[in-house]
Coordinates of C-alpha atoms in Angstrom, one line a residue:
L1 CA -0.3 0.2 -0.3
E2 CA 1.1 4.0 -1.2
S3 CA -0.5 5.0 2.1
G4 CA 0.4 3.2 5.0
I5 CA 2.0 -0.3 6.4
I6 CA -0.1 -3.0 7.2
T7 CA 1.2 -5.8 9.7
V8 CA -0.1 -9.2 10.1
A9 CA 0.6 -11.6 13.8
C10 CA 0.1 -15.1 13.8
A11 CA -0.5 -17.1 17.3
P12 CA 1.7 -19.3 18.1
F13 CA -0.4 -23.1 18.0
S14 CA -3.7 -21.2 16.4
S15 CA -6.0 -22.1 13.7
K16 CA -6.8 -18.0 13.9
I17 CA -4.8 -15.5 12.2
F18 CA -4.9 -11.9 13.4
F19 CA -4.7 -8.5 11.3
V20 CA -2.9 -5.8 12.9
V21 CA -3.6 -2.8 10.7
C22 CA -1.7 0.4 11.2
L23 CA -3.5 3.2 8.9
S24 CA -1.8 6.6 7.9
D25 CA -3.8 10.4 7.9
D26 CA -5.7 9.4 4.5
D27 CA -8.7 7.9 4.6
V28 CA -8.1 3.6 3.3
D29 CA -11.1 1.7 2.2
L30 CA -10.8 -1.1 5.1
E31 CA -12.8 -3.4 3.6
A32 CA -11.7 -3.8 0.2
L33 CA -7.8 -3.9 1.5
V34 CA -9.6 -7.5 3.6
N35 CA -10.3 -8.5 0.8
D36 CA -7.3 -7.9 -1.5
M37 CA -5.0 -9.7 1.9
N38 CA -7.5 -13.3 1.8
S39 CA -7.1 -13.4 -2.3
S40 CA -3.7 -13.2 -1.7
L41 CA -3.2 -15.8 1.6
E42 CA -5.6 -18.0 -1.0
S43 CA -3.2 -18.1 -3.6
L44 CA -0.3 -18.6 -1.1
Y45 CA -2.3 -21.8 0.0
S46 CA -3.5 -23.5 -3.3
T47 CA 0.2 -22.4 -4.6
C48 CA 1.7 -24.6 -1.6
S49 CA -1.4 -27.2 -1.3
E50 CA -0.7 -28.0 -4.9
P51 CA 1.0 -31.1 -6.4
P52 CA 4.1 -30.8 -9.1
S53 CA 3.4 -31.3 -12.2
S54 CA 4.6 -33.8 -14.0
S55 CA 7.1 -33.3 -17.4
S56 CA 4.7 -35.0 -19.7
S57 CA 1.6 -33.3 -18.4
N58 CA 0.5 -29.3 -19.1
V59 CA -2.5 -29.5 -17.5
D60 CA -3.1 -28.1 -14.9
P61 CA -5.2 -30.0 -12.3
P62 CA -8.8 -28.5 -11.0
Q63 CA -8.7 -26.1 -8.0
T64 CA -9.5 -27.0 -5.1
K65 CA -11.8 -25.7 -2.0
L66 CA -9.3 -23.6 0.3
R67 CA -9.9 -25.4 3.8
R68 CA -9.1 -22.7 6.8
S69 CA -5.8 -23.3 9.0
Q70 CA -7.6 -25.9 11.7
P71 CA -5.7 -27.3 14.7
M72 CA -3.6 -30.3 14.0
H73 CA -4.5 -33.5 16.6
I74 CA -1.0 -35.0 17.2
L75 CA -1.3 -38.9 18.2
A76 CA 1.4 -37.9 20.8
V77 CA -0.1 -40.6 23.0
R78 CA -0.6 -43.2 20.8
L79 CA 3.3 -42.7 20.2
L80 CA 3.9 -43.2 23.2
Q81 CA 2.4 -46.4 24.3
E82 CA 4.3 -47.9 21.3
E83 CA 8.0 -46.1 22.7
E84 CA 6.6 -48.0 26.0
Q85 CA 5.6 -51.1 24.2
Q86 CA 8.8 -50.8 22.9
F87 CA 11.1 -51.0 25.8
R88 CA 8.3 -53.4 27.8
T89 CA 9.1 -56.3 24.7
S90 CA 13.0 -55.4 25.6
S91 CA 15.2 -57.9 27.7
L92 CA 16.0 -55.0 29.8
P93 CA 13.8 -53.9 32.7
A94 CA 12.8 -51.1 34.6
I95 CA 15.2 -49.4 36.7
P96 CA 14.0 -47.2 39.3
N97 CA 15.4 -43.7 39.5
P98 CA 17.0 -42.8 42.0
F99 CA 16.1 -38.6 41.9
P100 CA 12.4 -39.0 41.5
E101 CA 11.9 -35.5 43.3
L102 CA 13.7 -33.8 40.7
C103 CA 11.4 -35.2 38.1
S104 CA 8.1 -33.2 36.9
P105 CA 4.8 -34.4 38.0
A106 CA 4.4 -35.8 33.9
S107 CA 7.6 -37.8 34.7
S108 CA 7.6 -41.2 35.7
P109 CA 9.8 -42.5 38.9
V110 CA 11.6 -45.4 36.3
L111 CA 14.1 -45.0 34.1
S112 CA 13.4 -46.5 30.8
P113 CA 16.1 -49.3 29.5
G114 CA 17.1 -47.5 26.8
S115 CA 18.3 -45.1 29.6
L116 CA 21.5 -47.5 30.1
P117 CA 24.4 -47.0 28.2
P118 CA 24.7 -48.7 25.1
G119 CA 26.0 -52.4 25.5
E120 CA 25.3 -52.5 29.3
S121 CA 22.4 -55.1 30.0
S122 CA 20.7 -56.8 33.5
S123 CA 17.7 -59.0 34.6
E124 CA 16.2 -59.0 37.5
N125 CA 16.4 -63.2 39.3
H126 CA 15.0 -65.0 42.1
I127 CA 17.2 -66.5 44.3
F128 CA 15.9 -69.1 47.0
S129 CA 16.9 -71.3 50.0
E130 CA 16.4 -74.0 51.1
D131 CA 13.2 -72.0 53.5
G132 CA 11.7 -71.2 50.5
M133 CA 12.3 -67.8 51.2
C134 CA 13.1 -65.2 48.0
K135 CA 15.7 -62.7 47.5
V136 CA 14.9 -60.6 44.2
V137 CA 19.2 -59.6 42.9
E138 CA 19.8 -57.5 39.4
I139 CA 22.0 -59.5 37.8
P140 CA 24.2 -57.7 35.1
A141 CA 25.2 -59.8 31.6
D142 CA 28.4 -60.5 32.2
M143 CA 28.2 -61.8 36.3
T144 CA 29.4 -65.1 37.1
V145 CA 28.3 -67.8 39.4
R146 CA 31.3 -66.4 41.8
H147 CA 30.6 -63.1 42.2
L148 CA 26.9 -63.2 42.9
C149 CA 27.3 -66.2 45.2
Q150 CA 29.8 -63.4 47.0
L151 CA 27.4 -60.6 46.6
L152 CA 24.7 -63.2 48.2
V153 CA 27.3 -63.7 51.1
Y154 CA 27.2 -59.7 51.8
K155 CA 23.2 -59.2 51.4
S156 CA 22.6 -62.8 53.3
H157 CA 25.6 -61.3 56.4
C158 CA 26.7 -65.4 56.1
V159 CA 29.9 -66.1 57.3
D160 CA 31.4 -66.2 53.9
D161 CA 34.0 -69.5 53.7
N162 CA 34.2 -70.3 50.6
S163 CA 32.1 -73.3 50.6
W164 CA 28.1 -72.1 49.2
A165 CA 27.1 -72.5 46.1
L166 CA 24.2 -71.5 42.9
V167 CA 22.4 -74.4 42.0
E168 CA 19.8 -74.7 38.8
H169 CA 16.9 -76.3 39.9
H170 CA 14.4 -77.8 38.4
P171 CA 11.3 -79.0 40.6
L172 CA 8.9 -80.6 37.5
L173 CA 11.7 -82.6 36.0
G174 CA 13.3 -83.4 39.4
L175 CA 16.8 -82.1 38.7
E176 CA 19.4 -80.1 39.5
R177 CA 22.9 -80.0 39.1
C178 CA 24.9 -77.0 41.2
L179 CA 26.6 -74.5 38.6
E180 CA 31.0 -73.8 38.0
D181 CA 31.9 -70.9 38.9
H182 CA 32.7 -69.3 35.6
E183 CA 29.4 -69.7 33.8
R184 CA 27.4 -66.7 33.4
V185 CA 24.6 -66.4 35.5
V186 CA 22.1 -64.4 32.5
Q187 CA 23.4 -67.6 30.1
V188 CA 21.7 -70.3 32.1
Q189 CA 19.1 -68.7 32.8
A190 CA 17.8 -68.4 28.7
S191 CA 17.6 -72.7 29.6
M192 CA 15.8 -72.3 31.9
S193 CA 11.9 -73.1 32.0
S194 CA 9.7 -70.7 33.8
D195 CA 9.0 -73.3 36.8
S196 CA 13.3 -73.6 37.1
R197 CA 15.0 -71.9 40.1
F198 CA 18.2 -70.8 41.2
L199 CA 18.8 -71.7 44.4
F200 CA 21.6 -70.8 47.8
R201 CA 23.0 -73.3 49.5
K202 CA 26.6 -74.8 51.0
N203 CA 28.3 -77.6 49.2
Y204 CA 31.9 -79.0 50.8
A205 CA 32.2 -81.4 48.1
K206 CA 32.5 -78.7 45.3
Y207 CA 36.4 -79.4 44.8
E208 CA 36.5 -82.0 46.9
F209 CA 38.3 -83.8 44.3
F210 CA 41.2 -82.2 44.4
R211 CA 42.4 -82.8 47.7
N212 CA 41.4 -86.2 47.6
P213 CA 41.4 -87.9 44.0
L214 CA 40.8 -91.6 45.3
T215 CA 38.2 -91.3 46.7
F216 CA 36.5 -89.9 44.2
F217 CA 38.1 -92.2 41.8
P218 CA 37.9 -95.7 42.7
D219 CA 41.1 -98.2 41.1
H220 CA 38.5 -100.4 39.3
M221 CA 36.5 -97.5 37.1
V222 CA 39.8 -96.0 36.2
A223 CA 40.6 -97.8 33.0
W224 CA 44.6 -96.4 33.6
C225 CA 44.7 -97.6 36.8
Q226 CA 43.9 -100.8 36.0
E227 CA 46.5 -101.0 33.3
N228 CA 49.9 -99.4 35.7
D229 CA 48.1 -102.5 38.4
H230 CA 47.1 -100.2 40.7
K231 CA 49.9 -98.4 41.4
I232 CA 49.2 -94.7 40.6
P233 CA 49.8 -91.2 42.8
P234 CA 47.1 -89.1 43.5
S235 CA 49.1 -86.0 42.1
Q236 CA 49.6 -88.0 38.9
L237 CA 45.9 -89.2 38.7
L238 CA 44.9 -85.6 38.7
Q239 CA 47.8 -84.4 36.0
N240 CA 46.9 -87.9 33.3
F241 CA 43.5 -85.9 34.3
L242 CA 43.6 -82.6 33.5
S243 CA 46.4 -82.8 30.3
P244 CA 44.7 -82.2 27.1
T245 CA 47.4 -84.8 26.2
T246 CA 46.3 -88.0 27.6
C247 CA 43.1 -90.2 27.1
P248 CA 41.2 -91.0 30.7
E249 CA 38.7 -92.9 30.2
I250 CA 36.1 -94.1 33.0
Q251 CA 34.4 -97.5 32.7
G252 CA 31.9 -99.5 34.4
Y253 CA 28.3 -100.9 34.6
L254 CA 25.2 -98.3 34.6
Y255 CA 21.3 -98.7 33.7
M256 CA 20.4 -96.9 30.9
K257 CA 16.2 -95.8 30.4
D258 CA 15.6 -95.8 26.5
V259 CA 14.3 -92.5 25.3
G260 CA 10.2 -93.1 25.8
R261 CA 10.3 -96.4 27.3
K262 CA 9.7 -97.0 31.2
S263 CA 12.1 -99.9 31.1
W264 CA 16.1 -100.3 32.5
K265 CA 18.6 -102.4 31.1
K266 CA 22.2 -102.8 32.5
V267 CA 24.8 -101.8 29.9
Y268 CA 28.5 -101.3 30.5
M269 CA 30.0 -97.4 29.3
F270 CA 32.6 -95.4 28.9
L271 CA 32.8 -91.6 29.5
R272 CA 35.9 -90.2 27.3
R273 CA 36.5 -86.4 26.1
S274 CA 34.5 -87.0 23.4
G275 CA 31.4 -88.2 24.4
L276 CA 29.9 -90.9 27.1
Y277 CA 29.6 -94.3 25.0
C278 CA 27.9 -97.7 25.5
S279 CA 28.6 -101.2 24.4
T280 CA 26.8 -103.1 22.1
R281 CA 28.5 -106.3 22.9
G282 CA 29.4 -106.4 26.5
T283 CA 32.6 -105.0 27.9
S284 CA 33.9 -105.3 23.8
K285 CA 35.5 -102.1 22.8
E286 CA 36.0 -101.9 19.4
P287 CA 34.6 -99.1 17.4
R288 CA 32.0 -100.5 15.7
Y289 CA 30.4 -102.0 19.0
L290 CA 30.6 -98.6 20.5
Q291 CA 27.5 -96.5 20.4
L292 CA 27.5 -92.2 21.1
L293 CA 24.7 -91.6 23.3
A294 CA 26.2 -87.9 24.8
D295 CA 28.2 -85.3 24.0
L296 CA 30.3 -83.5 26.4
E297 CA 30.0 -79.7 25.1
D298 CA 26.6 -79.8 24.4
N299 CA 24.9 -81.4 27.3
S300 CA 25.1 -80.7 31.2
I301 CA 25.0 -83.0 33.6
F302 CA 22.5 -83.2 36.2
T303 CA 21.2 -85.3 39.9
V304 CA 18.4 -86.9 39.8
I305 CA 16.6 -86.6 42.9
T306 CA 13.0 -88.3 41.9
G307 CA 14.8 -91.1 40.0
K308 CA 12.2 -93.7 41.9
K309 CA 9.7 -92.0 42.0
Q310 CA 9.4 -90.6 39.0
H311 CA 11.2 -92.8 36.4
G312 CA 11.1 -96.0 38.0
A313 CA 14.9 -96.0 39.2
P314 CA 16.3 -99.4 40.2
T315 CA 18.2 -97.6 42.9
D316 CA 18.3 -94.4 44.3
Y317 CA 21.7 -92.9 42.6
T318 CA 20.5 -91.6 39.5
F319 CA 21.8 -89.1 37.5
C320 CA 21.0 -88.1 33.3
F321 CA 22.5 -86.2 30.3
K322 CA 20.2 -83.0 29.1
L323 CA 21.0 -80.8 26.3
N324 CA 22.1 -77.0 27.2
K325 CA 19.5 -76.1 24.4
A326 CA 16.1 -78.2 25.6
I327 CA 13.7 -76.9 27.9
G328 CA 11.6 -78.5 30.2
E329 CA 11.6 -81.6 27.8
T330 CA 11.5 -85.2 29.4
K331 CA 12.5 -86.6 26.1
E332 CA 15.6 -85.1 25.5
L333 CA 16.7 -86.1 29.1
R334 CA 19.4 -89.5 28.5
M335 CA 18.8 -91.2 32.2
L336 CA 21.2 -93.3 34.0
C337 CA 21.7 -95.2 37.4
A338 CA 24.4 -96.3 39.3
E339 CA 25.1 -98.7 41.9
D340 CA 26.1 -96.8 45.1
E341 CA 26.4 -92.8 45.0
Q342 CA 31.1 -93.4 44.9
S343 CA 29.9 -95.0 41.2
R344 CA 27.6 -92.0 40.1
T345 CA 30.3 -89.0 42.3
C346 CA 32.5 -90.7 39.7
W347 CA 31.0 -90.3 36.9
M348 CA 30.1 -87.6 37.6
T349 CA 33.0 -85.4 38.2
A350 CA 34.9 -87.2 35.5
F351 CA 32.1 -85.4 33.3
R352 CA 32.8 -82.1 35.3
I353 CA 36.5 -82.6 34.7
F354 CA 36.4 -83.8 30.9
K355 CA 34.3 -81.0 30.1
Y356 CA 36.3 -77.7 31.9
R357 CA 39.4 -79.1 32.6
I358 CA 42.1 -76.6 33.3
I359 CA 39.1 -73.8 33.9
L360 CA 37.8 -76.2 36.5
Y361 CA 41.3 -76.2 38.2
Q362 CA 41.5 -72.5 38.2
N363 CA 38.2 -71.9 39.9
Y364 CA 40.2 -73.8 42.8
K365 CA 42.8 -72.1 43.1
Q366 CA 41.6 -68.9 43.3
R367 CA 38.7 -70.3 45.9
K368 CA 41.7 -71.5 47.8
A369 CA 44.1 -68.3 47.6
L370 CA 41.2 -66.4 49.1
L371 CA 41.3 -69.0 51.8
S372 CA 44.9 -68.9 52.3
H373 CA 44.4 -65.5 53.1
F374 CA 42.5 -66.6 56.7
S375 CA 42.9 -69.5 59.3
A376 CA 39.7 -69.5 60.0
P377 CA 36.3 -68.6 58.0
V378 CA 36.1 -65.5 56.1
R379 CA 33.7 -62.9 58.2
S380 CA 31.3 -60.8 56.0
V381 CA 32.2 -57.6 55.2
S382 CA 29.9 -55.7 58.4
E383 CA 31.6 -58.6 60.4
N384 CA 34.7 -57.5 59.6
S385 CA 34.3 -53.7 60.3
L386 CA 33.7 -54.4 63.5
V387 CA 36.6 -53.8 66.6
A388 CA 36.8 -55.0 70.3
M389 CA 36.3 -52.5 72.7
D390 CA 37.2 -52.0 76.4
F391 CA 34.2 -50.5 78.1
S392 CA 35.8 -50.5 81.4
G393 CA 36.7 -47.6 82.2
R394 CA 35.3 -44.1 81.8
I395 CA 35.7 -44.0 77.9
G396 CA 35.9 -46.9 75.7
R397 CA 39.0 -47.8 74.2
V398 CA 39.9 -50.2 71.4
I399 CA 41.8 -53.4 71.8
D400 CA 44.8 -53.6 69.8
N401 CA 46.3 -57.0 72.1
P402 CA 45.0 -60.4 69.6
V403 CA 45.4 -62.3 72.8
E404 CA 43.2 -59.7 74.8
A405 CA 40.6 -59.6 71.5
Q406 CA 39.7 -62.5 72.1
S407 CA 39.9 -63.1 76.0
A408 CA 37.4 -60.6 75.7
A409 CA 35.3 -62.1 73.0
L410 CA 35.0 -65.6 75.9
E411 CA 34.0 -63.6 78.9
E412 CA 31.7 -61.7 76.6
G413 CA 30.1 -65.4 75.2
H414 CA 30.1 -66.4 78.8
M415 CA 28.2 -63.4 79.8
W416 CA 26.2 -63.3 77.4
R417 CA 25.2 -66.9 78.3
K418 CA 24.5 -66.4 81.4
R419 CA 22.5 -63.4 80.5
N420 CA 20.1 -65.1 78.4
R421 CA 20.0 -67.9 81.8
V422 CA 18.5 -65.5 83.9
N423 CA 15.6 -64.0 81.5
A424 CA 14.6 -67.5 80.5
L425 CA 14.6 -68.8 84.3
G426 CA 14.3 -66.1 86.0
S427 CA 16.4 -67.9 88.5
H428 CA 20.0 -70.0 89.2
S429 CA 18.2 -72.8 90.2
P430 CA 19.7 -76.0 89.7
L431 CA 16.4 -77.1 87.8
H432 CA 16.5 -74.4 86.2
Q433 CA 19.7 -74.7 85.2
S434 CA 19.2 -78.5 83.9
S435 CA 16.5 -77.2 81.4
L436 CA 18.8 -74.4 79.8
N437 CA 21.0 -77.4 78.9
S438 CA 18.6 -78.9 77.7
V439 CA 17.0 -76.3 74.9
I440 CA 20.2 -73.8 74.8
H441 CA 21.7 -76.1 71.3
I442 CA 18.2 -75.1 69.7
A443 CA 19.3 -71.3 67.6
Q444 CA 22.5 -73.7 66.5
L445 CA 22.6 -74.1 62.7
W446 CA 23.8 -77.4 63.2
F447 CA 20.5 -78.6 64.8
Y448 CA 17.3 -79.4 62.7
G449 CA 14.8 -80.5 65.5
R450 CA 12.6 -83.0 64.5
I451 CA 13.5 -84.0 61.0
T452 CA 13.3 -87.8 59.7
R453 CA 15.9 -89.6 58.8
E454 CA 15.4 -89.4 55.3
E455 CA 15.3 -86.0 56.1
S456 CA 18.6 -85.9 57.1
H457 CA 19.8 -87.9 54.2
R458 CA 18.0 -85.0 51.9
I459 CA 20.5 -82.6 53.5
I460 CA 23.9 -84.7 53.6
H461 CA 23.5 -85.1 50.0
Q462 CA 22.5 -81.9 48.6
Q463 CA 25.2 -79.5 50.6
G464 CA 28.2 -82.2 49.3
Q465 CA 29.6 -86.1 51.2
V466 CA 32.5 -85.1 52.5
D467 CA 34.3 -86.6 55.3
G468 CA 33.1 -84.8 58.6
L469 CA 29.4 -83.1 57.4
F470 CA 27.0 -83.0 60.4
L471 CA 24.0 -82.4 61.6
L472 CA 22.1 -82.8 65.1
R473 CA 18.3 -83.8 65.4
V474 CA 16.0 -85.0 67.2
S475 CA 15.2 -88.9 68.5
Q476 CA 12.7 -90.6 66.9
S477 CA 12.7 -93.6 68.5
N478 CA 13.9 -92.3 71.8
P479 CA 12.1 -88.4 72.7
K480 CA 14.6 -87.1 75.1
A481 CA 17.7 -88.6 72.8
F482 CA 19.5 -87.1 70.1
V483 CA 21.4 -88.3 67.0
L484 CA 24.5 -87.3 65.2
T485 CA 23.9 -87.5 61.6
L486 CA 28.2 -87.9 60.6
C487 CA 29.6 -88.2 57.0
H488 CA 32.0 -90.1 56.2
H489 CA 33.5 -91.9 53.3
Q490 CA 30.4 -90.7 50.9
K491 CA 28.5 -93.1 53.8
I492 CA 26.1 -91.7 56.1
K493 CA 26.9 -92.6 59.6
H494 CA 23.7 -92.4 63.2
F495 CA 25.1 -91.9 66.5
Q496 CA 22.4 -91.8 69.5
I497 CA 23.1 -89.0 72.2
L498 CA 21.7 -90.6 75.3
P499 CA 20.6 -88.0 78.2
C500 CA 22.2 -89.7 81.9
E501 CA 21.6 -88.3 85.2
E502 CA 24.5 -88.1 88.1
D503 CA 24.4 -86.4 91.6
G504 CA 20.4 -85.2 90.4
Q505 CA 22.0 -83.2 87.2
V506 CA 22.0 -84.5 83.6
F507 CA 24.3 -85.3 81.2
F508 CA 24.5 -85.6 77.3
S509 CA 27.4 -88.5 76.4
L510 CA 27.8 -90.2 73.0
D511 CA 30.0 -93.3 74.2
D512 CA 27.4 -94.6 76.9
G513 CA 28.7 -92.0 79.6
E514 CA 32.5 -93.0 79.1
T515 CA 32.8 -88.5 78.0
K516 CA 29.6 -86.5 79.6
F517 CA 29.2 -83.2 78.1
T518 CA 26.2 -80.6 80.1
D519 CA 24.7 -79.7 77.0
L520 CA 24.9 -80.7 73.1
I521 CA 27.1 -77.8 72.1
Q522 CA 29.5 -78.7 74.7
L523 CA 29.4 -82.0 73.0
V524 CA 29.7 -81.1 69.3
E525 CA 32.8 -78.8 70.1
F526 CA 34.3 -81.4 71.8
Y527 CA 34.9 -83.8 68.7
Q528 CA 35.4 -80.7 66.5
L529 CA 38.7 -81.0 68.3
N530 CA 38.5 -84.6 69.1
R531 CA 37.9 -87.7 66.8
G532 CA 36.6 -89.8 69.8
V533 CA 34.4 -92.8 68.8
L534 CA 33.3 -90.9 66.1
P535 CA 35.4 -92.6 62.8
C536 CA 36.0 -88.4 62.2
K537 CA 36.2 -85.6 63.6
L538 CA 33.0 -82.6 62.9
K539 CA 34.4 -80.5 60.1
H540 CA 31.6 -78.8 58.7
P541 CA 27.8 -77.9 59.7
C542 CA 25.4 -78.8 57.8
T543 CA 24.1 -74.9 57.3
V544 CA 20.9 -73.0 55.9
V545 CA 20.9 -69.9 55.5
A546 CA 17.9 -67.4 55.3
L547 CA 17.5 -64.8 52.4

């Protein structure tokens, strides 16, 4: 316009356009001016909305009716739902935001997996204890079994004596396997079904064959020992198993259950580095009579805990081979059964050595290196932070002398017993003291109360049949007596503890009154230092940790 300036102002995110007209002093036809502006805008919109013309056609498309500017509804909610669904389908769980107070009201207090650094992944696992308690643990993709056990020891505040293990348990199949220290937990979980779980328990026999190899490998089952007239030292026997150049062999009869059948048949078998073979003609080792049953690389070996009940096994010493990729399929299991516990332990231990070899020895050396720094079992981090204090003076002081600290600990223990005797019984009468001696053992980890003989066998089997593994329980035949269940040379034995009265005071004895103890704690402490009438000392108490 020659006579004035027109300013056009558009409000953002609005469907209306406002015109601010600044006029000069001369009169202008306002209606004509608005019509001219509308026609200009219409021509501009029509030009932008027309599709590009083709080079082969010069015909203009017909003019469409102009649609005024309107709000456009962006499907933001739908896009957010699609992104959320994409994150949920990912294997990464949602991580709680450590700073929820910094979030806006519309923000979520949960960090999505996309906020993790690239290459990092983790998963949540439920770890169970023997008493059914559960603990949820965030497990990174690179976490090994050994590191997870150390984490559970720290979280559960239990004594770290490097005998804790993680067990892969399949309740529907009746199988379980003690995982190796170097295995990655997330990879093992990928081959587990929804009903399977991880158990956190003691296993004293995991590396016991490195200390006592002759106990785990009897001469009649090792072909190399028979060829050398049974004159093989234990160290050379282990070197033969671990060396990649030698070809050791485990042989013997096993009961085998054919796939898809209920019957069992006795077959002569051989375990080599290449796999498990059975002979179709007696004890012949000719290649034409050998049949491969299981490959070591693609299979894992499991203990069958319900062999007789679920699979009709001829004995209680059942084990099986399971494909690593098989999830919850009974038809993929190669069921085997041994004559006794020593034979089953030999087959299963040889399978572990043949499959992992030097890696298994490195795991053992790592555990041994951790124990070499301590003369006693390693305590948890929270216990190691404690120091001995003396509050007898006006101010407390730290006890630096180890001998003084030990005597202070013993005195504190006697004072604890005295306080509990007064609190529980209310007086120091001999009758009440005798009552206390009969119940003071209830809080001990090795006391299992009223359990059956079969249940005690199951617990000993689970925690490893090593010499000196023991527990105490109430006798089923005599309610006033107790039973010491002890493992020696992979055999479980039971010794009855009888009460005896002398001068009006009740004592407990394991050898018909020759050696008497006022309570069961004193009895256990004595036989931990002296063998006495037992075949071996009490070394390893059966322990159940509460997660």
